N, CA and C of each residue as an Amber inpcrd file, in Angstrom:
protein
   525
 -29.3480000  -2.1570000 -17.4790000 -28.1490000  -1.8710000 -17.8190000
 -28.3580000  -0.2930000 -18.9280000 -27.7010000   0.7080000 -18.6060000
 -28.1720000   2.1580000 -19.2270000 -27.0280000   2.0870000 -19.8990000
 -27.5200000   3.3990000 -21.1240000 -26.2430000   3.3470000 -22.2740000
 -26.0150000   5.0480000 -21.4910000 -24.9900000   5.1690000 -21.5270000
 -24.3360000   6.5290000 -21.3580000 -23.4730000   6.8710000 -22.7300000
 -22.7130000   8.5130000 -22.3870000 -21.9420000   8.7150000 -23.4570000
 -21.0320000   9.6820000 -22.8300000 -19.6760000   9.1580000 -22.8600000
 -19.0110000   9.6420000 -21.8890000 -17.8390000  11.0780000 -22.8670000
 -17.2720000  11.8130000 -22.2450000 -16.7230000  13.2230000 -22.7320000
 -15.5560000  13.4540000 -21.9890000 -14.5490000  12.7010000 -22.4310000
 -13.4450000  12.7650000 -22.0310000 -12.4950000  14.2670000 -22.6330000
 -12.0450000  14.9470000 -21.1620000 -11.9190000  16.2340000 -21.5690000
 -10.3130000  16.6370000 -21.6680000  -9.9250000  17.4680000 -23.1490000
  -8.4720000  17.6200000 -22.8160000  -7.7210000  16.5000000 -23.8580000
  -8.4630000  15.3230000 -24.4550000  -7.0410000  14.4790000 -25.0180000
  -7.0420000  14.8870000 -26.4740000  -6.1250000  14.3900000 -26.5090000
  -5.6320000  14.0040000 -28.4140000  -5.4530000  15.4110000 -28.9800000
  -5.2290000  16.5860000 -27.9330000  -5.2230000  18.1600000 -28.6890000
  -3.7210000  18.4400000 -29.0320000  -3.2740000  18.5040000 -29.9740000
  -1.9980000  19.5520000 -29.8500000  -0.9920000  18.2670000 -29.6910000
  -1.0080000  16.8180000 -29.8910000  -0.1400000  16.0970000 -29.5640000
   0.0110000  15.4370000 -28.3720000  -0.6130000  16.2270000 -27.1750000
  -0.9320000  15.9750000 -25.1000000  -2.3110000  15.0620000 -25.1760000
  -1.5800000  14.2960000 -24.3470000  -2.5830000  13.5110000 -23.7060000
  -3.3000000  12.4060000 -24.5870000  -2.2280000  11.8030000 -25.6640000
  -2.8900000  10.9270000 -26.4030000  -3.3240000   9.5080000 -25.9700000
  -4.7560000   9.6220000 -26.3060000  -5.5520000   8.2310000 -26.1660000
  -6.4220000   7.8530000 -27.3300000  -5.5520000   6.8820000 -27.9400000
  -5.8560000   6.0510000 -29.0420000  -7.3150000   5.4630000 -28.8260000
  -8.5280000   6.1040000 -29.8810000  -9.7390000   5.7140000 -29.5960000
  -9.8900000   3.5840000 -29.5180000  -9.2660000   3.1430000 -30.1830000
  -9.1560000   1.6280000 -29.9520000  -8.6250000   1.2060000 -28.7700000
  -7.4680000   1.8980000 -28.0630000  -7.0570000   1.5770000 -26.7460000
  -8.2530000   2.1570000 -25.6920000  -9.0870000   3.0280000 -26.2010000
  -9.8600000   3.3780000 -25.3740000 -11.0220000   2.8440000 -24.9260000
 -11.5990000   1.8620000 -26.2410000 -12.3920000   1.0630000 -26.3720000
 -12.3920000  -0.3640000 -25.5070000 -10.9090000  -0.4070000 -25.9770000
 -10.3190000  -2.1720000 -25.3460000 -10.4910000  -1.7530000 -23.8640000
  -9.7990000  -0.4860000 -23.4850000  -9.9810000  -0.3810000 -21.8850000
 -11.5340000  -0.5720000 -21.0550000 -12.2380000   0.1050000 -21.9970000
 -13.7210000   0.3240000 -21.4700000 -14.3640000  -0.7090000 -21.5470000
 -13.7970000  -1.6060000 -22.5650000 -14.9290000  -2.7250000 -22.4530000
 -14.4450000  -4.2100000 -21.1070000 -12.9020000  -3.9690000 -21.2050000
 -12.5450000  -4.6290000 -19.7550000 -12.8840000  -4.5390000 -18.2520000
 -13.6090000  -2.9210000 -18.5570000 -14.2700000  -2.8610000 -17.0760000
 -15.2630000  -3.4820000 -17.6120000 -15.5170000  -4.3560000 -17.9900000
 -16.8880000  -5.3360000 -18.4120000 -18.3230000  -4.1410000 -19.1030000
 -18.0490000  -3.2770000 -19.4340000 -18.9640000  -2.8260000 -20.3600000
 -19.1140000  -2.9560000 -21.8270000 -20.6110000  -2.9210000 -22.3610000
 -20.8650000  -3.6420000 -23.5540000 -21.0290000  -2.4520000 -24.3470000
 -21.1610000  -2.8510000 -25.9400000 -21.5720000  -1.5790000 -26.9750000
 -20.2640000  -0.4530000 -26.9720000 -19.3340000  -0.8230000 -26.6570000
 -18.5940000   0.7690000 -26.8890000 -18.2530000   0.9880000 -27.9710000
 -18.2500000   1.9240000 -28.0010000 -18.0840000   3.1500000 -29.3500000
 -17.5780000   4.0790000 -29.3020000 -16.7350000   4.5440000 -30.2620000
 -16.0920000   5.7090000 -30.0080000 -16.6400000   6.3910000 -31.3270000
 -16.3290000   7.9460000 -31.1890000 -16.4750000   8.6940000 -32.1670000
 -15.6200000   9.8070000 -32.3530000 -15.0650000  10.0720000 -33.1970000
 -14.0560000  10.9290000 -33.8150000 -12.3910000  10.7650000 -32.5550000
 -11.7630000  11.5110000 -32.5950000 -10.7110000  11.4820000 -32.0680000
 -10.2910000  12.1640000 -30.5260000 -11.5330000  13.0090000 -30.1370000
 -11.1370000  13.7570000 -29.2610000 -12.1220000  13.5910000 -28.2550000
 -12.5440000  11.8380000 -28.1930000 -12.8280000  11.4910000 -26.2470000
 -13.9820000  11.4850000 -26.4290000 -14.7320000  11.0340000 -27.0640000
 -16.5560000  10.8820000 -26.7840000 -16.6110000   9.0950000 -26.9890000
 -17.6820000   8.9550000 -26.3520000 -17.3380000   6.7820000 -26.2040000
 -18.9830000   6.6990000 -25.7970000 -20.0480000   5.9380000 -26.1480000
 -20.9520000   6.0510000 -25.6930000 -20.6130000   3.9700000 -25.6030000
 -21.3410000   3.5240000 -24.3510000 -21.4430000   2.2660000 -23.5440000
 -22.4500000   2.1000000 -23.0820000 -22.3270000   0.5600000 -22.8230000
 -23.9450000   0.6280000 -21.4820000 -23.3940000  -0.6110000 -20.9800000
 -23.5060000  -0.3580000 -19.8980000 -23.2270000  -0.8380000 -18.0980000
 -24.2410000  -1.0080000 -17.1980000 -24.2680000  -1.7090000 -15.8910000
 -24.9980000  -1.3240000 -15.3300000 -24.6950000  -0.6410000 -14.4370000
 -23.6070000   0.1460000 -14.1400000 -22.7850000   0.7890000 -13.0510000
 -23.6540000   1.8660000 -13.0520000 -23.8750000   2.4790000 -11.6660000
 -24.4320000   3.4610000 -11.7350000 -23.9390000   4.8910000 -11.8270000
 -22.6730000   5.1370000 -11.8010000 -21.7850000   6.1130000 -11.8070000
 -20.4230000   5.5080000 -12.3080000 -20.4590000   5.7160000 -13.8540000
 -19.5940000   5.2750000 -14.3800000 -18.4550000   6.2040000 -14.2930000
 -18.2730000   7.7440000 -14.2600000 -17.4230000   8.2070000 -14.3130000
 -16.1600000   8.2490000 -13.6340000 -16.3870000   8.4250000 -12.3920000
 -14.9930000   8.2620000 -11.6440000 -14.5490000   6.7850000 -12.1680000
 -14.8350000   5.9440000 -12.2090000 -14.3700000   4.6470000 -12.6600000
 -13.5650000   4.4680000 -14.0310000 -14.0960000   5.4460000 -14.7800000
 -13.9470000   5.7520000 -16.2900000 -12.4410000   6.6140000 -15.7580000
 -12.4740000   7.2170000 -14.7880000 -11.6390000   8.3240000 -14.3340000
  -9.8660000   7.4480000 -14.1320000 -10.3820000   6.4380000 -13.0930000
  -9.1260000   6.0020000 -12.6690000  -8.7490000   5.1640000 -13.5480000
  -9.3430000   4.5180000 -14.1670000  -9.2080000   3.6030000 -15.5240000
  -7.8960000   4.1120000 -16.4470000  -8.2000000   4.9670000 -16.4550000
  -7.4880000   5.9780000 -18.0830000  -5.9500000   6.5620000 -17.0550000
  -6.3230000   7.2440000 -15.7890000  -5.3190000   7.7610000 -15.4580000
  -4.3510000   6.1310000 -15.1170000  -4.9840000   5.0940000 -14.3900000
  -3.7650000   4.0260000 -14.3670000  -3.3030000   3.3260000 -15.6930000
  -3.9970000   3.5060000 -16.6500000  -3.5370000   2.8370000 -17.9490000
  -2.9500000   3.7560000 -18.7740000  -3.2780000   5.0210000 -18.8340000
  -2.3660000   6.0130000 -20.0800000  -1.3910000   6.7620000 -19.0190000
  -1.4880000   7.0520000 -17.8460000  -0.6240000   7.7390000 -16.8880000
  -0.8350000   9.4430000 -16.8900000  -2.1210000   9.0300000 -17.1670000
  -2.4260000  10.7140000 -16.4400000  -3.5250000  11.2150000 -16.4720000
  -4.0140000  12.3630000 -15.7970000  -5.4760000  12.1560000 -15.2830000
  -6.2390000  12.8420000 -16.3670000  -7.8200000  12.3750000 -16.8380000
  -8.7050000  12.8860000 -17.8540000  -9.8220000  13.4510000 -17.0920000
 -10.4070000  14.4920000 -16.7780000 -11.9960000  14.5280000 -16.6980000
 -12.3860000  14.0310000 -17.4310000 -13.6150000  12.9470000 -16.8460000
 -14.6660000  12.5380000 -17.4910000 -15.7390000  12.8260000 -17.4210000
 -16.5850000  13.4930000 -18.3880000 -18.0120000  14.0270000 -18.0550000
 -18.8670000  12.6670000 -18.4590000 -19.9480000  12.4170000 -18.2260000
 -20.3740000  11.0970000 -18.1520000 -21.9050000  11.6460000 -18.1430000
 -22.8670000  11.2810000 -19.1600000 -24.6310000  11.6500000 -19.1320000
 -24.8000000  10.3910000 -20.0740000 -26.6150000  10.1110000 -19.4820000
 -27.0640000   8.7090000 -19.5920000 -27.8680000   9.7090000 -21.2690000
 -28.1510000   8.5020000 -21.5400000 -28.4590000   8.4360000 -23.3590000
 -29.6340000   9.7640000 -23.3990000 -30.7630000   9.6110000 -21.8430000
 -31.9640000  10.3250000 -21.5410000 -31.3020000  11.7210000 -21.0170000
 -30.5400000  11.8260000 -21.1280000 -29.4450000  12.9440000 -20.1040000
 -28.8000000  14.1090000 -21.4830000 -28.4920000  13.0820000 -22.5490000
 -27.8170000  13.6540000 -23.7620000 -28.7480000  14.1480000 -24.6660000
 -29.7970000  13.3820000 -25.0030000 -31.4450000  13.7230000 -25.3720000
 -32.0270000  15.1980000 -24.5570000 -31.5970000  15.0020000 -23.6080000
 -32.5820000  16.4600000 -23.1620000 -31.6110000  17.4860000 -23.4650000
 -30.2930000  17.1900000 -23.3550000 -29.1400000  18.7220000 -23.7000000
 -29.6400000  18.9170000 -25.3200000 -29.7790000  18.0240000 -25.8630000
 -30.0860000  18.3610000 -27.6330000 -31.6240000  19.2720000 -27.6050000
 -32.3340000  18.6620000 -26.6590000 -34.0310000  19.0840000 -27.0490000
 -33.6760000  20.7160000 -25.8770000 -33.1300000  20.7770000 -25.1410000
 -32.7130000  21.8880000 -24.4040000 -32.1820000  23.1550000 -25.2990000
 -31.5560000  22.9960000 -26.7170000 -31.0650000  24.3840000 -27.1720000
 -31.7780000  25.6360000 -27.4600000 -31.4110000  26.3900000 -26.3580000
 -32.3290000  27.7270000 -27.0580000 -32.0280000  27.8160000 -28.6220000
 -31.1320000  28.1460000 -28.8650000 -31.0540000  28.5740000 -30.5740000
 -31.2060000  27.7360000 -31.3660000 -32.1340000  27.6600000 -32.8700000
 -32.3650000  27.4210000 -34.2800000 -31.5200000  26.1420000 -34.3200000
 -31.2060000  25.3460000 -33.8820000 -29.8150000  24.6440000 -34.2450000
 -29.7750000  24.0390000 -35.9180000 -31.0940000  23.8530000 -35.9410000
 -31.4650000  23.0570000 -37.6810000 -31.2060000  24.1110000 -38.2880000
 -31.0550000  25.2590000 -38.1150000 -30.6870000  26.6490000 -38.8980000
 -29.5620000  27.1600000 -39.5110000 -28.7900000  26.3560000 -38.2670000
 -27.2540000  26.7150000 -38.0230000 -26.1220000  26.0540000 -38.3110000
 -24.9580000  26.6280000 -38.9020000 -23.7950000  25.8900000 -39.1630000
 -23.9660000  24.7490000 -37.4800000 -23.9410000  24.0580000 -37.8170000
 -23.5730000  22.9710000 -36.9230000 -21.9710000  22.5730000 -35.8070000
 -21.0320000  23.7380000 -37.2090000 -19.7050000  23.9570000 -36.5240000
 -19.5760000  25.2680000 -35.4840000 -20.7410000  25.4620000 -35.6250000
 -20.8150000  27.0510000 -34.8370000 -21.7730000  27.6900000 -33.8980000
 -21.6900000  25.9710000 -33.3210000 -22.6870000  25.7040000 -32.3880000
 -21.9840000  24.8740000 -31.1780000 -21.7320000  25.2330000 -30.2420000
 -21.1270000  24.5810000 -29.3930000 -21.5500000  24.1440000 -28.0680000
 -21.7340000  22.8150000 -27.3240000 -22.1310000  22.8620000 -26.0540000
 -21.0600000  22.3020000 -25.1760000 -20.9570000  23.4750000 -23.9050000
 -19.9140000  23.4570000 -23.5520000 -21.1690000  22.3900000 -21.9100000
 -20.4310000  20.6410000 -21.5310000 -20.9890000  20.0910000 -20.5590000
 -19.9270000  20.3010000 -19.7050000 -21.0880000  20.4330000 -18.4090000
 -20.6090000  21.1550000 -17.1280000 -20.6950000  19.3930000 -16.3420000
 -19.6680000  20.0650000 -15.1490000 -19.5050000  18.5380000 -14.4360000
 -20.6400000  18.3700000 -13.6520000 -21.2220000  19.8240000 -13.4730000
 -22.8520000  20.0670000 -12.4500000 -23.6260000  20.7540000 -13.1120000
 -24.7460000  20.9670000 -12.3660000 -25.4160000  22.2420000 -12.9470000
 -25.0630000  23.2050000 -11.7700000 -24.6450000  24.1980000 -12.0400000
 -24.5910000  25.3400000 -11.1950000 -25.4620000  26.1810000 -10.8550000
 -25.6700000  26.7370000  -9.3560000 -26.1670000  27.8200000  -9.4680000
 -26.9840000  28.8580000 -10.1080000 -28.2900000  29.3770000 -10.7310000
 -28.8290000  30.4130000 -11.3450000 -27.8790000  31.4950000 -10.6360000
 -27.1420000  32.4540000 -12.2120000 -26.4680000  33.3980000 -12.4610000
 -24.4780000  32.9440000 -12.0810000 -24.4270000  32.0950000 -12.0450000
 -23.0550000  31.2310000 -11.7090000 -22.4030000  32.1150000 -12.9870000
 -22.5940000  32.1880000 -14.2520000 -22.1100000  33.0660000 -15.3300000
 -22.4070000  34.2810000 -16.0290000 -22.9380000  35.2370000 -14.2390000
 -23.4920000  36.1580000 -14.8120000 -22.7320000  37.3880000 -14.9160000
 -21.1980000  36.7660000 -14.4880000 -20.0590000  37.8120000 -14.3770000
 -19.6250000  38.2690000 -16.0860000 -19.8200000  37.2840000 -16.6360000
 -18.9990000  37.2220000 -18.0660000 -20.0890000  38.4590000 -18.6050000
 -20.1680000  39.4450000 -19.4320000 -20.3120000  40.1350000 -19.9000000
 -20.6610000  39.7370000 -21.4620000 -21.8180000  39.3170000 -21.9490000
 -21.7220000  38.6850000 -23.1780000 -21.5080000  39.8330000 -24.4020000
 -22.2550000  41.4320000 -24.1790000 -22.1620000  42.0580000 -25.0540000
 -20.4900000  42.0880000 -25.4050000 -19.4880000  42.0500000 -24.4750000
 -18.1570000  42.0560000 -25.0000000 -17.3740000  41.0770000 -26.2500000
 -18.4030000  40.0430000 -26.0390000 -18.0290000  39.0960000 -26.9780000
 -18.6720000  38.8890000 -28.0970000 -19.8300000  39.9370000 -28.5490000
 -20.5610000  40.1540000 -30.0130000 -19.6650000  39.5780000 -31.2310000
 -19.9420000  39.1920000 -31.7520000 -21.3810000  38.4530000 -32.4020000
 -21.7350000  37.2110000 -31.5290000 -20.6370000  36.8960000 -30.7150000
 -20.9890000  35.1670000 -29.9220000 -21.9000000  35.2420000 -28.7220000
 -22.5570000  34.2750000 -28.5680000 -23.2970000  34.1010000 -27.3630000
 -23.4070000  32.9960000 -26.9480000 -23.9770000  33.5110000 -25.2730000
 -24.0750000  32.0800000 -24.9690000 -25.4300000  32.3820000 -24.1230000
 -25.9480000  30.6890000 -23.2870000 -27.3080000  30.6250000 -22.4530000
 -26.6900000  29.8570000 -21.9950000 -26.6650000  29.3290000 -20.7690000
 -26.5770000  28.2890000 -19.7040000 -27.9660000  27.5580000 -19.0530000
 -28.1940000  26.4590000 -19.4010000 -29.3200000  26.3520000 -19.1290000
 -29.0170000  24.5460000 -18.4800000 -29.5090000  24.8830000 -17.3950000
 -28.7440000  23.2270000 -16.3170000 -27.5610000  23.0990000 -16.3450000
 -27.1410000  21.8840000 -16.7910000 -26.0680000  22.0420000 -17.0200000
 -25.0000000  21.4950000 -18.0700000 -25.1300000  22.5170000 -18.8430000
 -24.5200000  22.8050000 -19.9370000 -24.7070000  24.6240000 -20.3230000
 -23.8200000  24.9770000 -21.3750000 -24.1800000  26.1010000 -21.4620000
 -23.6860000  26.2680000 -23.1570000 -24.8930000  26.4370000 -23.9070000
 -24.8390000  26.6790000 -25.5250000 -24.3550000  27.9760000 -25.9650000
 -23.2310000  27.2110000 -27.2200000 -22.5720000  28.9260000 -27.6890000
 -22.7930000  28.6020000 -29.1070000 -22.9670000  30.1250000 -29.6720000
 -23.0080000  30.1000000 -30.6020000 -22.3430000  31.0830000 -31.6450000
 -21.5300000  31.2900000 -32.5310000 -20.0460000  31.6480000 -33.1190000
 -20.3470000  31.6810000 -34.4920000 -21.1950000  32.7570000 -34.7050000
 -21.9300000  33.3320000 -36.3280000 -20.0770000  33.3860000 -37.1570000
 -19.3950000  33.7890000 -36.7050000 -18.1530000  33.7340000 -37.4190000
 -17.0560000  32.7750000 -36.8170000 -17.3210000  31.5610000 -36.6910000
 -16.6020000  30.5070000 -36.0770000 -16.2540000  30.8640000 -34.9490000
 -15.4890000  30.0610000 -34.1420000 -14.8630000  29.5520000 -32.9550000
 -13.8980000  29.6380000 -32.7500000 -12.9380000  29.9650000 -33.7180000
 -11.4370000  29.5700000 -33.8910000 -10.5160000  30.8290000 -32.7340000
 -11.2080000  32.0300000 -32.4850000 -10.6610000  33.2250000 -32.3930000
 -11.4200000  33.7540000 -31.3630000 -12.4310000  32.8770000 -30.5700000
 -13.4590000  33.5800000 -30.0190000 -12.7370000  33.5670000 -28.4400000
 -12.7890000  34.2910000 -27.6230000 -12.1290000  34.1940000 -26.2160000
 -13.7000000  33.7370000 -25.1870000 -14.7350000  33.0120000 -25.9940000
 -15.9910000  33.2540000 -25.1890000 -15.8250000  32.0570000 -24.1390000
 -15.2540000  31.3000000 -25.0880000 -15.3570000  29.9700000 -23.8560000
 -14.3750000  29.4430000 -22.9660000 -13.1660000  30.6780000 -23.2910000
 -11.9210000  31.1480000 -22.3270000 -12.6260000  31.1990000 -20.9070000
 -13.6700000  32.4970000 -21.0750000 -14.0990000  33.7460000 -20.0740000
 -15.2560000  33.0110000 -19.0990000 -15.8430000  31.5610000 -20.3310000
 -17.1430000  31.1800000 -19.7520000 -15.6260000  30.0550000 -18.0250000
 -15.1490000  29.6230000 -18.6680000 -14.4470000  28.7910000 -18.2910000
 -13.6470000  29.1890000 -16.7340000 -12.8740000  30.5400000 -17.3270000
 -12.7150000  31.3340000 -15.7720000 -13.1770000  31.5740000 -14.9160000
 -14.8670000  31.1440000 -14.6590000 -16.1240000  31.9880000 -14.1240000
 -15.5780000  30.9350000 -12.7750000 -15.9140000  32.0800000 -11.5710000
 -15.4540000  31.2430000 -10.1740000 -16.1260000  31.1430000  -9.4360000
 -17.0790000  29.8910000  -8.5880000 -15.5170000  28.5610000  -8.6590000
 -16.0500000  27.7080000 -10.0600000 -14.7700000  28.1470000 -10.4250000
 -14.5680000  26.9530000 -11.6920000 -15.0670000  25.5490000 -11.4650000
 -15.4910000  24.8920000 -12.5400000 -16.1390000  24.0630000 -13.2330000
 -15.4340000  23.2860000 -13.8370000 -15.3970000  22.4170000 -14.0480000
 -15.0780000  21.1300000 -14.8560000 -16.0020000  21.2340000 -16.4740000
 -15.3450000  21.5440000 -17.7370000 -16.2580000  21.7380000 -18.5890000
 -15.8420000  21.0950000 -19.5760000 -16.1130000  20.8990000 -20.5140000
 -15.9970000  20.2450000 -22.1290000 -16.8260000  20.5730000 -22.9490000
 -16.2560000  21.2660000 -23.9630000 -17.0700000  21.0270000 -25.3080000
 -17.2390000  20.6600000 -26.4620000 -18.3360000  20.1140000 -27.0980000
 -18.4750000  19.7370000 -28.3820000 -19.8590000  20.4130000 -29.5270000
 -19.3390000  20.4880000 -30.4240000 -20.0020000  21.1740000 -31.7930000
 -21.1580000  20.2400000 -31.5520000 -21.9090000  20.8930000 -32.1400000
 -23.2260000  20.6220000 -32.1970000 -23.5310000  18.9070000 -33.4260000
 -22.6870000  18.6160000 -34.3860000 -22.7330000  17.9410000 -35.1770000
 -22.5890000  16.6200000 -34.4230000 -21.0280000  16.8770000 -33.2980000
 -20.5100000  15.6580000 -32.5360000 -21.8650000  15.3690000 -31.4400000
 -22.6950000  16.6590000 -30.8190000 -24.0290000  16.4940000 -29.6130000
 -24.5250000  15.3650000 -30.4690000 -25.4260000  15.9800000 -31.7770000
 -26.1380000  14.5860000 -32.2160000 -25.3740000  13.0580000 -32.6550000
 -24.4870000  13.2950000 -33.1400000 -24.0290000  12.0550000 -33.6330000
 -23.9450000  10.8370000 -32.1690000 -23.7950000  11.7810000 -31.0900000
 -23.4970000  10.6740000 -29.8000000 -25.0890000  10.9160000 -29.2270000
 -25.7360000  11.5000000 -29.7470000 -27.1160000  11.6290000 -29.2330000
 -27.3240000  10.2220000 -30.3490000 -27.6440000   9.7710000 -31.2010000
 -28.2190000   9.1270000 -31.9530000 -27.3690000   7.7530000 -31.6460000
 -25.7140000   8.1530000 -31.4240000 -25.1940000   6.2720000 -31.0150000
 -25.6290000   5.8840000 -29.7800000 -26.4780000   6.9700000 -29.1270000
 -26.6890000   6.5140000 -27.7460000 -28.3720000   6.0750000 -27.6740000
 -28.9180000   6.3460000 -28.5220000 -30.0390000   5.6900000 -28.7410000
 -30.2610000   4.1230000 -29.0670000
């Protein structure tokens, strides 16, 4: 049995793609997964299963149950800890609401984000490490254009962002 964190992209935002967490937990438990827990209303779940690749199964189940497609990025507890450990910024010294991890569907080739001119987004900064992009927004991320610029890079990749507080909490829940 492996413990995973599922990150559902774009649910419960502005009244669109509503997925109540209680129903998500019931759906995941109905797949035979155990110890299902959710965090916040933004599509974060931790669960345990013997499925080797639960992401596609979760995507199909969500589409069938809720009637719309939702990309689901899934990480093992070990992968989640590795993402937290690889943060290139001094996370303990920063406001966790201003530090964001963009989880990518897969690790792109080196240089994938080279077309994004980091200096044009200053003081916001980013760094790509494996299947994650770490962004720091000293003035807050509310008006930053950086996430949209990163998402627009071709070939396009599915990605979903979580602030540092959420990354920490999911890491705790998955341990």
